[in-house]
Coordinates of C-alpha atoms in Angstrom, one line a residue:
Chain M
X1 CA 0.0 -0.1 -0.1
X2 CA 1.6 3.2 -1.0
X3 CA -0.4 5.8 1.5
X4 CA -0.3 8.1 4.2
X5 CA -2.2 6.5 7.2
X6 CA -3.8 8.8 9.9
X7 CA -4.8 7.3 13.1
X8 CA -8.2 8.4 14.1
X9 CA -8.3 8.9 17.9
X10 CA -11.5 8.7 19.8
X11 CA -12.4 8.7 23.4
X12 CA -15.8 7.2 24.7
X13 CA -16.6 6.5 20.9
X14 CA -16.3 10.4 20.0
X15 CA -13.4 11.8 17.7
X16 CA -11.2 14.1 19.6
X17 CA -10.8 17.7 18.0
X18 CA -7.2 17.3 17.2
X19 CA -7.7 14.1 15.3
X20 CA -9.3 15.9 12.3
X21 CA -6.3 18.4 12.4
X22 CA -3.9 15.6 12.1
X23 CA -5.9 14.1 9.3
X24 CA -5.6 17.5 7.5
X25 CA -1.8 17.1 7.9
X26 CA -2.0 13.7 6.4
X27 CA -3.9 14.8 3.7
X28 CA -1.4 17.5 2.7
X29 CA 1.4 14.8 2.8
X30 CA -0.5 12.3 0.9
X31 CA -1.3 15.1 -1.8
X32 CA 2.6 15.8 -2.1
X33 CA 3.2 12.1 -2.4
X34 CA 0.4 11.5 -4.8
X35 CA -1.0 8.6 -2.6
X36 CA -4.2 8.2 -0.8
X37 CA -5.0 8.9 2.9
X38 CA -6.1 5.7 4.9
X39 CA -7.6 6.4 8.2
X40 CA -6.8 3.7 10.9
X41 CA -9.7 3.3 13.3
X42 CA -9.2 0.8 16.3
X43 CA -11.8 -0.4 18.7
X44 CA -15.4 -1.8 18.4
X45 CA -18.0 0.8 17.0
X46 CA -15.9 2.6 14.5
X47 CA -18.5 2.5 11.8
X48 CA -19.6 6.0 12.6
X49 CA -15.9 7.3 13.0
X50 CA -15.3 5.8 9.7
X51 CA -17.9 8.0 7.8
X52 CA -16.9 11.1 9.7
X53 CA -13.2 10.3 8.7
X54 CA -14.1 10.3 5.2
X55 CA -15.9 13.8 5.6
X56 CA -12.7 15.3 7.0
X57 CA -10.5 14.0 4.1
X58 CA -9.6 10.1 4.2
X59 CA -10.0 8.2 0.9
X60 CA -10.1 4.9 2.6
X61 CA -10.9 3.4 5.9
X62 CA -9.3 0.4 7.8
X63 CA -11.3 -0.6 10.9
X64 CA -9.6 -2.9 13.4
X65 CA -12.5 -4.2 15.9
X66 CA -11.8 -6.6 18.8
X67 CA -12.9 -6.5 22.6
X68 CA -9.3 -6.2 23.4
X69 CA -9.1 -2.8 21.6
X70 CA -12.0 -1.2 23.2
X71 CA -10.2 0.9 25.7
X72 CA -7.0 2.2 24.4
X73 CA -3.7 0.4 25.5
X74 CA -0.3 1.1 24.0
X75 CA 0.6 -2.6 23.7
X76 CA -2.6 -3.8 21.8
X77 CA -2.9 -0.7 19.5
X78 CA 1.1 -0.7 18.9
X79 CA 0.5 -4.2 17.8
X80 CA -2.0 -3.3 15.2
X81 CA -0.1 -0.3 13.8
X82 CA 3.5 -2.1 13.9
X83 CA 1.9 -5.2 12.0
X84 CA 0.1 -2.8 9.5
X85 CA 3.4 -0.8 8.7
X86 CA 5.3 -4.2 8.3
X87 CA 3.1 -5.7 5.8
X88 CA 2.0 -2.3 3.7
X89 CA 4.8 0.1 3.9
X90 CA 2.9 3.1 4.0
X91 CA 4.7 6.5 3.3
X92 CA 3.8 8.0 6.5
X93 CA 1.8 7.7 9.5
X94 CA 0.3 10.5 11.1
X95 CA -1.6 11.3 14.4
X96 CA -2.2 14.1 16.9
X97 CA 0.3 14.7 19.4
X98 CA -1.9 13.6 22.5
X99 CA -0.8 11.4 25.1
X100 CA -2.0 8.6 23.0
X101 CA -0.8 9.6 19.8
X102 CA 2.7 10.3 20.9
X103 CA 3.5 7.2 22.5
X104 CA 1.6 5.0 19.8
X105 CA 3.4 6.5 17.0
X106 CA 6.9 6.5 18.9
X107 CA 6.2 2.6 19.7
X108 CA 5.6 1.7 16.2
X109 CA 8.5 3.9 14.7
X110 CA 10.8 2.1 17.1
X111 CA 9.5 -1.3 16.2
X112 CA 10.0 -0.7 12.7
X113 CA 13.2 1.3 12.9
X114 CA 11.4 4.3 11.3
X115 CA 12.1 8.0 11.6
X116 CA 9.5 10.1 13.7
X117 CA 8.9 13.9 13.9
X118 CA 7.0 14.4 17.0
X119 CA 4.8 17.4 18.2
X120 CA 5.4 19.4 14.9
X121 CA 4.1 22.7 14.4
X122 CA 4.5 22.7 10.5
X123 CA 5.6 20.2 7.6
X124 CA 6.9 20.3 4.4
X125 CA 8.3 17.7 1.9
X126 CA 11.5 17.8 -0.3
X127 CA 12.8 14.8 -2.2
X128 CA 10.2 12.6 -0.4
X129 CA 11.8 13.4 3.0
X130 CA 9.7 15.1 5.6
X131 CA 10.9 18.1 7.4
X132 CA 9.2 19.9 10.2
X133 CA 9.6 23.0 12.4
X134 CA 9.2 21.7 16.2
X135 CA 9.7 23.5 19.5
X136 CA 13.0 23.3 21.1
X137 CA 14.3 24.2 24.3
X138 CA 10.9 24.8 26.1
X139 CA 9.5 26.7 23.2
X140 CA 12.3 29.4 23.3
X141 CA 13.4 28.5 19.8
X142 CA 12.2 26.4 16.8
X143 CA 14.2 23.4 15.6
X144 CA 13.9 22.4 12.0
X145 CA 14.2 18.6 12.0
X146 CA 14.5 16.4 8.7
X147 CA 14.1 12.7 8.2
X148 CA 17.5 11.5 6.9
X149 CA 16.6 7.6 6.5
X150 CA 14.0 4.8 6.9
X151 CA 10.9 4.0 5.0
X152 CA 7.8 5.0 6.7
X153 CA 7.9 8.4 8.2
X154 CA 6.0 9.0 11.4
X155 CA 4.7 12.3 12.4
X156 CA 2.7 13.7 15.3
X157 CA 1.1 17.4 15.1
X158 CA 0.6 19.7 18.0
X159 CA -3.1 20.5 18.8
X160 CA -4.2 23.7 16.9
X161 CA -1.1 23.8 14.6
X162 CA -2.9 22.5 11.8
X163 CA -6.6 23.4 10.9
X164 CA -9.0 20.5 10.1
X165 CA -10.5 20.6 6.7
X166 CA -14.1 21.6 6.1
X167 CA -16.3 18.4 6.2
X168 CA -17.6 17.3 2.8
X169 CA -21.0 15.9 3.0
X170 CA -21.5 12.7 1.4
X171 CA -18.1 11.4 1.2
X172 CA -18.1 7.6 1.4
X173 CA -14.8 6.1 2.0
X174 CA -14.2 2.4 1.1
X175 CA -14.1 0.5 4.4
X176 CA -12.2 -2.4 5.0
X177 CA -11.3 -4.7 8.2
X178 CA -8.1 -5.3 9.8
X179 CA -7.3 -8.3 12.1
X180 CA -6.0 -7.6 15.7
X181 CA -2.3 -8.5 16.3
X182 CA -2.2 -9.5 20.0
X183 CA -4.8 -11.6 21.9
X184 CA -6.1 -10.5 25.3
X185 CA -3.7 -13.2 26.9
X186 CA -0.5 -11.5 25.3
X187 CA -1.2 -8.0 26.8
X188 CA 0.1 -7.9 30.3
X189 CA -1.1 -4.2 31.0
X190 CA -4.8 -4.0 32.3
X191 CA -6.8 -0.9 33.0
X192 CA -8.4 -1.1 36.5
X193 CA -10.4 2.3 36.4
X194 CA -10.6 5.6 34.7
X195 CA -11.7 8.5 36.7
X196 CA -12.5 11.2 34.1
X197 CA -13.2 14.8 35.1
X198 CA -16.7 15.6 33.7
X199 CA -17.5 18.9 32.2
X200 CA -13.6 20.1 32.2
X201 CA -12.4 21.6 28.7
X202 CA -9.2 20.4 27.8
X203 CA -6.4 22.8 27.9
X204 CA -4.4 21.9 24.9
X205 CA -7.6 21.9 22.6
X206 CA -8.9 25.2 24.0
X207 CA -9.8 28.0 22.1
X208 CA -9.9 30.5 25.1
X209 CA -8.1 29.9 28.4
X210 CA -8.7 31.6 31.6
X211 CA -5.7 31.4 33.8
X212 CA -5.1 32.4 37.6
X213 CA -1.8 33.0 39.5
X214 CA -0.4 34.0 42.8
X215 CA -2.9 36.8 42.9
X216 CA -5.9 34.7 43.3
X217 CA -4.9 34.5 47.0
X218 CA -6.0 38.3 47.3
X219 CA -9.6 37.2 47.4
X220 CA -11.6 40.0 49.5
X221 CA -13.8 37.2 51.0
X222 CA -13.1 36.3 54.5
X223 CA -11.9 32.6 55.0
X224 CA -13.9 30.7 57.5
X225 CA -12.4 30.3 60.9
X226 CA -11.7 26.4 60.3
X227 CA -10.4 26.9 56.9
X228 CA -6.7 26.0 57.8
X229 CA -4.4 28.1 55.7
X230 CA -6.6 31.3 54.8
X231 CA -4.5 32.3 51.6
X232 CA -5.2 28.7 50.3
X233 CA -8.9 29.0 51.1
X234 CA -9.1 32.4 49.6
X235 CA -7.5 31.2 46.3
X236 CA -9.3 28.0 45.9
X237 CA -12.7 29.8 46.3
X238 CA -11.6 32.8 43.8
X239 CA -10.8 29.9 41.3
X240 CA -14.1 28.1 41.8
X241 CA -16.3 31.3 42.3
X242 CA -14.6 34.0 40.4
X243 CA -12.5 32.5 37.8
X244 CA -14.9 29.4 36.8
X245 CA -17.7 31.5 36.0
X246 CA -15.8 33.5 33.5
X247 CA -14.6 30.2 32.1
X248 CA -18.0 28.8 31.8
X249 CA -19.4 32.0 30.0
X250 CA -16.7 32.0 27.5
X251 CA -16.6 28.1 26.9
X252 CA -13.1 28.2 28.2
X253 CA -10.5 26.0 30.2
X254 CA -8.9 27.1 33.4
X255 CA -5.3 27.2 33.6
X256 CA -2.6 28.2 36.2
X257 CA 0.8 29.4 36.8
X258 CA 3.2 27.1 38.6
X259 CA 3.0 29.4 41.6
X260 CA -0.8 28.9 42.0
X261 CA -0.2 25.2 41.5
X262 CA 2.8 24.9 44.1
X263 CA 0.9 26.7 46.6
X264 CA -2.0 24.3 46.6
X265 CA -4.5 26.7 45.0
X266 CA -5.5 24.4 42.2
X267 CA -4.6 20.9 41.1
X268 CA -1.4 20.4 39.0
X269 CA -3.5 19.2 36.0
X270 CA -4.3 23.0 35.2
X271 CA -0.4 24.2 35.2
X272 CA 0.5 25.9 32.0
X273 CA 4.1 26.5 31.5
X274 CA 7.6 24.9 31.2
X275 CA 6.7 22.1 33.4
X276 CA 2.9 21.9 32.8
X277 CA 0.9 22.3 29.6
X278 CA 1.8 24.2 26.4
X279 CA -1.0 25.8 24.9
X280 CA -1.8 28.0 22.0
X281 CA -5.4 29.5 22.3
X282 CA -7.1 32.1 20.3
X283 CA -7.2 34.1 23.7
X284 CA -5.5 33.9 26.8
X285 CA -6.4 35.6 29.8
X286 CA -3.9 35.8 32.6
X287 CA -5.4 37.1 36.0
X288 CA -2.9 37.6 38.9
X289 CA -0.1 36.0 36.9
X290 CA 3.3 37.9 37.0
X291 CA 4.4 36.2 33.9
X292 CA 7.6 34.3 34.7
X293 CA 9.7 33.2 31.6
X294 CA 8.7 29.5 32.6
X295 CA 4.9 30.4 32.3
X296 CA 5.7 32.4 29.1
X297 CA 7.1 29.1 27.8
X298 CA 3.5 27.6 27.8
X299 CA 1.5 30.4 26.4
X300 CA 3.6 32.5 24.3
X301 CA 2.1 31.2 21.0
X302 CA -1.3 32.2 22.3
X303 CA -3.2 34.6 19.6
X304 CA -4.5 37.5 21.8
X305 CA -3.2 37.8 25.5
X306 CA -4.9 39.5 27.9
X307 CA -3.0 40.6 31.3
X308 CA -4.9 41.6 34.5
X309 CA -2.7 42.4 37.2
X310 CA -2.2 44.7 40.1
X311 CA 1.4 45.4 39.4
X312 CA 1.8 47.4 36.3
X313 CA 5.4 46.5 36.1
X314 CA 4.6 42.7 36.0
X315 CA 6.4 40.9 33.1
X316 CA 3.1 39.7 31.7
X317 CA 2.3 43.0 30.2
X318 CA 5.3 42.5 28.1
X319 CA 3.5 39.6 26.2
X320 CA 0.1 41.2 26.3
X321 CA -1.9 42.6 23.5
X322 CA -4.2 44.1 26.2
X323 CA -3.4 45.1 29.7
X324 CA -5.7 46.0 32.6
X325 CA -4.1 47.2 35.9
X326 CA -6.2 46.7 38.8
X327 CA -7.9 44.1 41.3
X328 CA -8.7 40.9 39.4
X329 CA -11.4 40.4 42.0
X330 CA -13.2 43.5 40.6
X331 CA -12.1 43.3 37.0
X332 CA -13.1 39.5 36.4
X333 CA -16.8 39.7 38.0
X334 CA -17.3 42.9 35.7
X335 CA -15.9 41.1 32.5
X336 CA -18.2 38.0 33.3
X337 CA -21.4 40.3 33.5
X338 CA -20.3 42.3 30.3
X339 CA -19.7 39.0 28.3
X340 CA -23.0 37.6 29.3
X341 CA -24.8 41.3 28.5
X342 CA -22.9 41.4 24.9
X343 CA -23.0 37.9 23.9
X344 CA -26.6 37.2 25.3
X345 CA -25.3 34.3 27.5
Chain E
X1 CA 17.6 -5.2 41.5
X2 CA 18.4 -2.1 40.1
X3 CA 16.5 1.1 39.1
X4 CA 18.0 3.2 36.2
X5 CA 17.2 6.9 35.8
X6 CA 18.0 8.7 32.3
X7 CA 18.8 12.4 32.7
X8 CA 20.4 15.3 31.0
X9 CA 21.6 18.8 31.6
X10 CA 19.6 21.8 30.0
X11 CA 19.8 25.6 30.4
X12 CA 18.5 27.2 33.5
X13 CA 14.8 27.4 33.3
X14 CA 15.1 31.3 33.4
X15 CA 17.8 31.3 30.7
X16 CA 17.4 33.2 27.3
X17 CA 17.9 30.8 24.5
X18 CA 18.7 32.0 21.1
X19 CA 19.5 30.6 17.7
X20 CA 22.8 31.8 16.1
X21 CA 23.4 32.9 12.6
X22 CA 25.0 29.4 11.8
X23 CA 21.7 27.6 13.1
X24 CA 23.3 26.7 16.4
X25 CA 21.7 27.2 19.7
X26 CA 23.3 29.1 23.0
X27 CA 22.2 30.3 26.3
X28 CA 25.0 32.8 26.7
X29 CA 26.8 32.1 30.1
X30 CA 23.7 30.9 31.9
X31 CA 24.3 27.8 33.8
X32 CA 22.7 24.3 33.0
X33 CA 20.3 22.6 35.4
X34 CA 18.9 18.9 35.6
X35 CA 16.2 18.6 32.8
X36 CA 13.3 20.0 34.9
X37 CA 11.1 17.0 34.6
X38 CA 13.9 14.7 35.6
X39 CA 14.0 15.8 39.2
X40 CA 11.0 13.9 39.9
X41 CA 12.3 10.7 38.2
X42 CA 15.6 11.1 40.1
X43 CA 13.6 11.5 43.5
X44 CA 11.5 8.4 42.5
X45 CA 14.5 6.5 41.5
X46 CA 16.1 6.9 45.1
X47 CA 12.8 6.0 46.8
X48 CA 12.2 2.8 44.6
X49 CA 15.6 1.8 44.9
X50 CA 15.3 1.9 48.5
X51 CA 11.8 0.2 48.3
X52 CA 13.5 -2.8 46.3
X53 CA 16.7 -3.0 48.6
X54 CA 18.5 -2.4 45.3
X55 CA 20.7 0.5 43.9
X56 CA 19.6 3.5 41.7
X57 CA 21.9 4.3 38.8
X58 CA 21.7 7.6 36.6
X59 CA 22.8 7.7 33.0
X60 CA 22.9 10.5 30.5
X61 CA 23.5 10.1 26.9
X62 CA 25.5 13.1 25.4
X63 CA 28.6 15.1 25.6
X64 CA 30.5 16.5 28.6
X65 CA 28.1 19.2 29.6
X66 CA 25.7 16.5 30.9
X67 CA 28.0 15.4 33.5
X68 CA 26.6 18.4 35.6
X69 CA 23.4 16.8 35.9
X70 CA 24.9 13.3 36.9
X71 CA 26.8 15.1 39.6
X72 CA 23.6 16.8 41.0
X73 CA 22.0 13.5 40.8
X74 CA 24.7 11.6 42.6
X75 CA 24.5 14.7 45.1
X76 CA 20.7 14.1 45.4
X77 CA 21.7 10.5 46.6
X78 CA 21.6 8.1 43.5
X79 CA 24.3 5.6 43.9
X80 CA 26.0 5.0 40.5
X81 CA 26.3 7.4 37.4
X82 CA 27.4 6.6 33.9
X83 CA 27.7 9.0 30.7
X84 CA 27.3 7.3 27.3
X85 CA 29.1 9.5 24.4
X86 CA 30.0 8.3 21.0
X87 CA 30.2 10.0 17.6
X88 CA 27.7 7.2 16.5
X89 CA 24.9 8.4 18.5
X90 CA 23.0 11.8 17.7
X91 CA 21.0 12.4 21.1
X92 CA 18.4 14.5 19.0
X93 CA 17.7 11.3 17.0
X94 CA 15.1 9.2 19.1
X95 CA 15.8 5.9 17.8
X96 CA 19.6 6.4 18.1
X97 CA 18.8 7.6 21.7
X98 CA 16.6 4.6 22.6
X99 CA 19.1 1.9 20.9
X100 CA 21.7 3.2 23.4
X101 CA 19.5 3.6 26.3
X102 CA 18.1 0.0 26.0
X103 CA 21.9 -1.3 25.6
X104 CA 22.7 0.5 28.7
X105 CA 20.1 -0.9 30.6
X106 CA 21.2 -4.5 29.5
X107 CA 24.7 -3.6 30.3
X108 CA 23.5 -2.7 34.2
X109 CA 21.4 -6.0 34.3
X110 CA 18.8 -6.9 36.9
X111 CA 17.0 -4.0 36.3
X112 CA 13.3 -3.9 37.2
X113 CA 12.5 -0.2 36.6
X114 CA 13.7 2.5 34.1
X115 CA 12.6 6.1 34.9
X116 CA 12.4 9.1 32.8
X117 CA 11.0 12.6 33.4
X118 CA 8.0 13.4 31.2
X119 CA 10.0 14.8 28.4
X120 CA 13.3 16.6 27.5
X121 CA 12.8 20.3 27.2
X122 CA 16.1 20.7 25.0
X123 CA 14.8 18.3 22.3
X124 CA 11.2 19.0 23.2
X125 CA 10.3 15.5 23.1
X126 CA 9.2 12.4 24.8
X127 CA 9.2 9.7 22.0
X128 CA 12.8 8.6 22.8
X129 CA 11.2 7.3 26.3
X130 CA 8.7 5.1 24.5
X131 CA 11.1 3.9 22.1
X132 CA 13.6 2.7 24.8
X133 CA 10.8 0.6 26.3
X134 CA 10.1 -1.1 22.7
X135 CA 13.8 -1.5 22.1
X136 CA 13.9 -3.4 25.5
X137 CA 10.7 -5.2 24.7
X138 CA 9.4 -3.8 28.0
X139 CA 6.1 -2.4 28.9
X140 CA 5.6 1.5 28.7
X141 CA 3.9 3.2 31.3
X142 CA 3.9 6.8 30.4
X143 CA 2.5 10.1 32.2
X144 CA 2.7 8.5 35.8
X145 CA 1.7 10.6 38.8
X146 CA 1.7 8.0 41.3
X147 CA 3.3 4.5 42.0
X148 CA 0.3 3.0 43.8
X149 CA 1.8 -0.4 44.8
X150 CA 4.9 -2.3 43.6
X151 CA 6.2 -5.7 44.6
X152 CA 9.8 -6.4 43.2
X153 CA 9.5 -10.1 44.5
X154 CA 6.2 -10.8 42.6
X155 CA 7.2 -8.6 39.9
X156 CA 4.0 -6.6 39.7
X157 CA 3.2 -2.8 39.6
X158 CA 0.0 -0.8 39.8
X159 CA 0.2 3.0 38.9
X160 CA -1.8 6.1 38.2
X161 CA -1.6 7.7 34.9
X162 CA -2.6 11.5 34.2
X163 CA -4.3 11.8 30.8
X164 CA -6.1 14.5 29.3
X165 CA -9.5 13.3 30.2
X166 CA -8.5 12.4 33.8
X167 CA -6.9 9.6 36.0
X168 CA -6.2 6.1 34.8
X169 CA -5.1 3.1 37.2
X170 CA -3.3 0.3 35.3
X171 CA -1.6 -2.8 36.5
X172 CA 1.5 -4.4 34.7
X173 CA 4.4 -6.6 35.1
X174 CA 7.9 -5.8 35.9
X175 CA 10.3 -4.7 34.3
X176 CA 8.9 -1.6 33.0
X177 CA 9.8 1.9 31.6
X178 CA 8.1 4.6 33.5
X179 CA 7.7 8.5 32.4
X180 CA 6.7 10.5 35.7
X181 CA 4.7 13.6 35.9
X182 CA 5.6 16.6 38.5
X183 CA 3.0 15.6 41.0
X184 CA 4.5 12.2 41.5
X185 CA 6.8 13.6 44.7
X186 CA 8.8 16.3 46.2
X187 CA 12.3 16.0 44.9
X188 CA 14.8 16.5 47.6
X189 CA 17.6 19.3 47.6
X190 CA 21.2 17.6 47.4
X191 CA 22.7 17.6 51.0
X192 CA 26.1 19.2 51.8
X193 CA 27.7 16.0 52.1
X194 CA 26.0 14.8 48.8
X195 CA 27.6 17.6 47.1
X196 CA 31.2 16.9 48.5
X197 CA 30.9 13.3 47.7
X198 CA 29.5 13.9 44.1
X199 CA 32.3 16.5 43.4
X200 CA 35.0 13.9 44.0
X201 CA 33.0 10.9 41.8
X202 CA 34.8 9.7 38.7
X203 CA 32.0 9.2 36.2
X204 CA 32.8 6.1 33.9
X205 CA 32.3 7.0 30.0
X206 CA 30.9 4.4 27.8
X207 CA 31.1 4.1 24.1
X208 CA 29.0 2.2 21.8
X209 CA 31.7 -0.4 21.7
X210 CA 31.5 -0.8 25.7
X211 CA 27.5 -1.3 25.2
X212 CA 28.3 -3.9 22.6
X213 CA 26.3 -2.4 19.7
X214 CA 27.1 -0.8 16.5
X215 CA 26.0 2.8 15.6
X216 CA 22.3 2.7 14.7
X217 CA 21.2 4.0 11.2
X218 CA 20.5 7.8 11.4
X219 CA 16.8 8.5 11.2
X220 CA 16.4 12.3 11.8
X221 CA 18.7 15.2 12.5
X222 CA 18.0 18.9 13.5
X223 CA 19.1 20.9 10.5
X224 CA 19.0 24.2 12.1
X225 CA 17.7 26.0 15.1
X226 CA 15.6 29.2 14.4
X227 CA 14.3 32.1 16.4
X228 CA 10.8 32.2 17.0
X229 CA 8.9 34.8 14.8
X230 CA 8.5 38.1 16.3
X231 CA 5.6 38.6 18.5
X232 CA 3.2 41.5 17.9
X233 CA 4.3 44.3 20.2
X234 CA 1.3 46.3 20.0
X235 CA -0.1 47.0 23.4
X236 CA -3.1 48.9 24.6
X237 CA -3.6 49.8 28.3
X238 CA -7.3 49.5 29.1
X239 CA -8.0 52.1 32.0
X240 CA -11.1 53.4 33.9
X241 CA -13.3 51.7 36.5
X242 CA -13.5 47.6 36.3
X243 CA -16.8 48.1 34.6
X244 CA -15.2 50.6 31.9
X245 CA -12.3 48.3 31.5
X246 CA -14.4 45.2 31.1
X247 CA -16.8 47.1 28.4
X248 CA -13.6 48.3 26.4
X249 CA -12.0 44.8 26.6
X250 CA -15.0 43.1 25.2
X251 CA -15.3 45.7 22.5
X252 CA -11.6 44.9 21.3
X253 CA -11.9 40.9 21.7
X254 CA -15.1 41.2 19.6
X255 CA -13.2 43.3 17.0
X256 CA -10.3 40.8 17.2
X257 CA -12.9 38.0 16.7
X258 CA -11.8 35.9 19.6
X259 CA -15.1 35.9 21.2

């Protein structure tokens, strides 16, 4: 098969947004190589996803359905992908650079001694070899990285770096099925439980992010006498009752600075920055965040940055398009009310 | 049993890093630190070696600058260190890195656990970690935020992984390769005695010949480093009462089409 394979990633049966961005990148590469895009869908119930993959640019679909594949596990999925690469020698394999996409493609690239360009921001092709711009040194520089050998070229693309194609109605890709590579007793990892956080917006997919920092502790509300650390109580109350309502109104994800996470104001899953998540929303609102260089590493590619801070000398204002000097506990509620009024939400 | 932790030196997190005219990268006279994610892997290495009554070995693959990270690791309390450098290994090529790392683990022998920090900030990648596991033929447990239980006699392990949608609990069999997240532990600071001991340590240097492998075929290379495109430097300070500030900001965000 001379083709570009795009792995379609789904969670609870629904495609994740970044997967159609990866399919658009696969489409671009396939057009350069003049080969079709084959969408690979692993797990039972993939028929609906197959039609959707066709709308987003796949020419053909391979379905690999088996009860051992219903919950993603690296060993089981890499078994499928590696066997497919070994038997069909595709020109490239593309996926979104999510937790799963990164490890799945890295595993199959290793199994087949293939080159991999991970978490790419842009792609180009010269003489059949793929070249990519990637973030290096905590996002402070770009590294132009090239494939220099091997057969199948593996690529994962960063969320929001590529735009999904406009869905084509009525596309009907040819669907074939593929056998699983491993049986359940060959897979040593077992998933015991998966506790999902309901209703939260994924930071790396988010178009709008509202983040809070150390300044969240300046909540004018009084902490109850039995609260323990008053600053922690005030900040947590502020995240829950001041920042979250703005995020809900904007359909935004809630982020935080390392200082806020380390002080125990909000769980680590929300941390944006060098040892947290790297995000690239259209709008990033930083409230009570001074903007240390380590924080900037995680959010500097945001399109519009709004800084709200008491200290007009805070470095975050150097990054910002719009700056509001003042008390976030007055400005954020006013902003929430204004957005509700103007957008009729 | 042994625990192996891989680490590297990276520029201080506050350092200004820039590409130069020849496509290289520099951070002036800023110091290097242990790759920020690796502190948690190093701490976990010390804890797990103690739990398994074994030793913790720290290894860096790359040039002399990475000896700093090894000395820091020894000062924290890891038992042994080694560095791998060979003209046949480009540490930015994940497959080459993984081939060498797997050979290191085989050379150390009797290893139940290999630990990495979540990613290396210099290469901006985690793929070499998964590839090390595949080259060893071991299970990969990535993004681990907690080792819930481990039994080095029965060779079983249970961990909590942090994924985009929440927390997953997985069981597996040793040996495994684990990449750790920031909230797995509180890394300790090196002690004064540890720093003194580490400064005197002689760190063995291994070539591919010492590892008993040939140079892997090159797969990727960094052609050049480039500076980021200049940011839009326009700035507007929005003043007034909180209500006035909010109104003007919403006007602007609607004009910018981000609301």
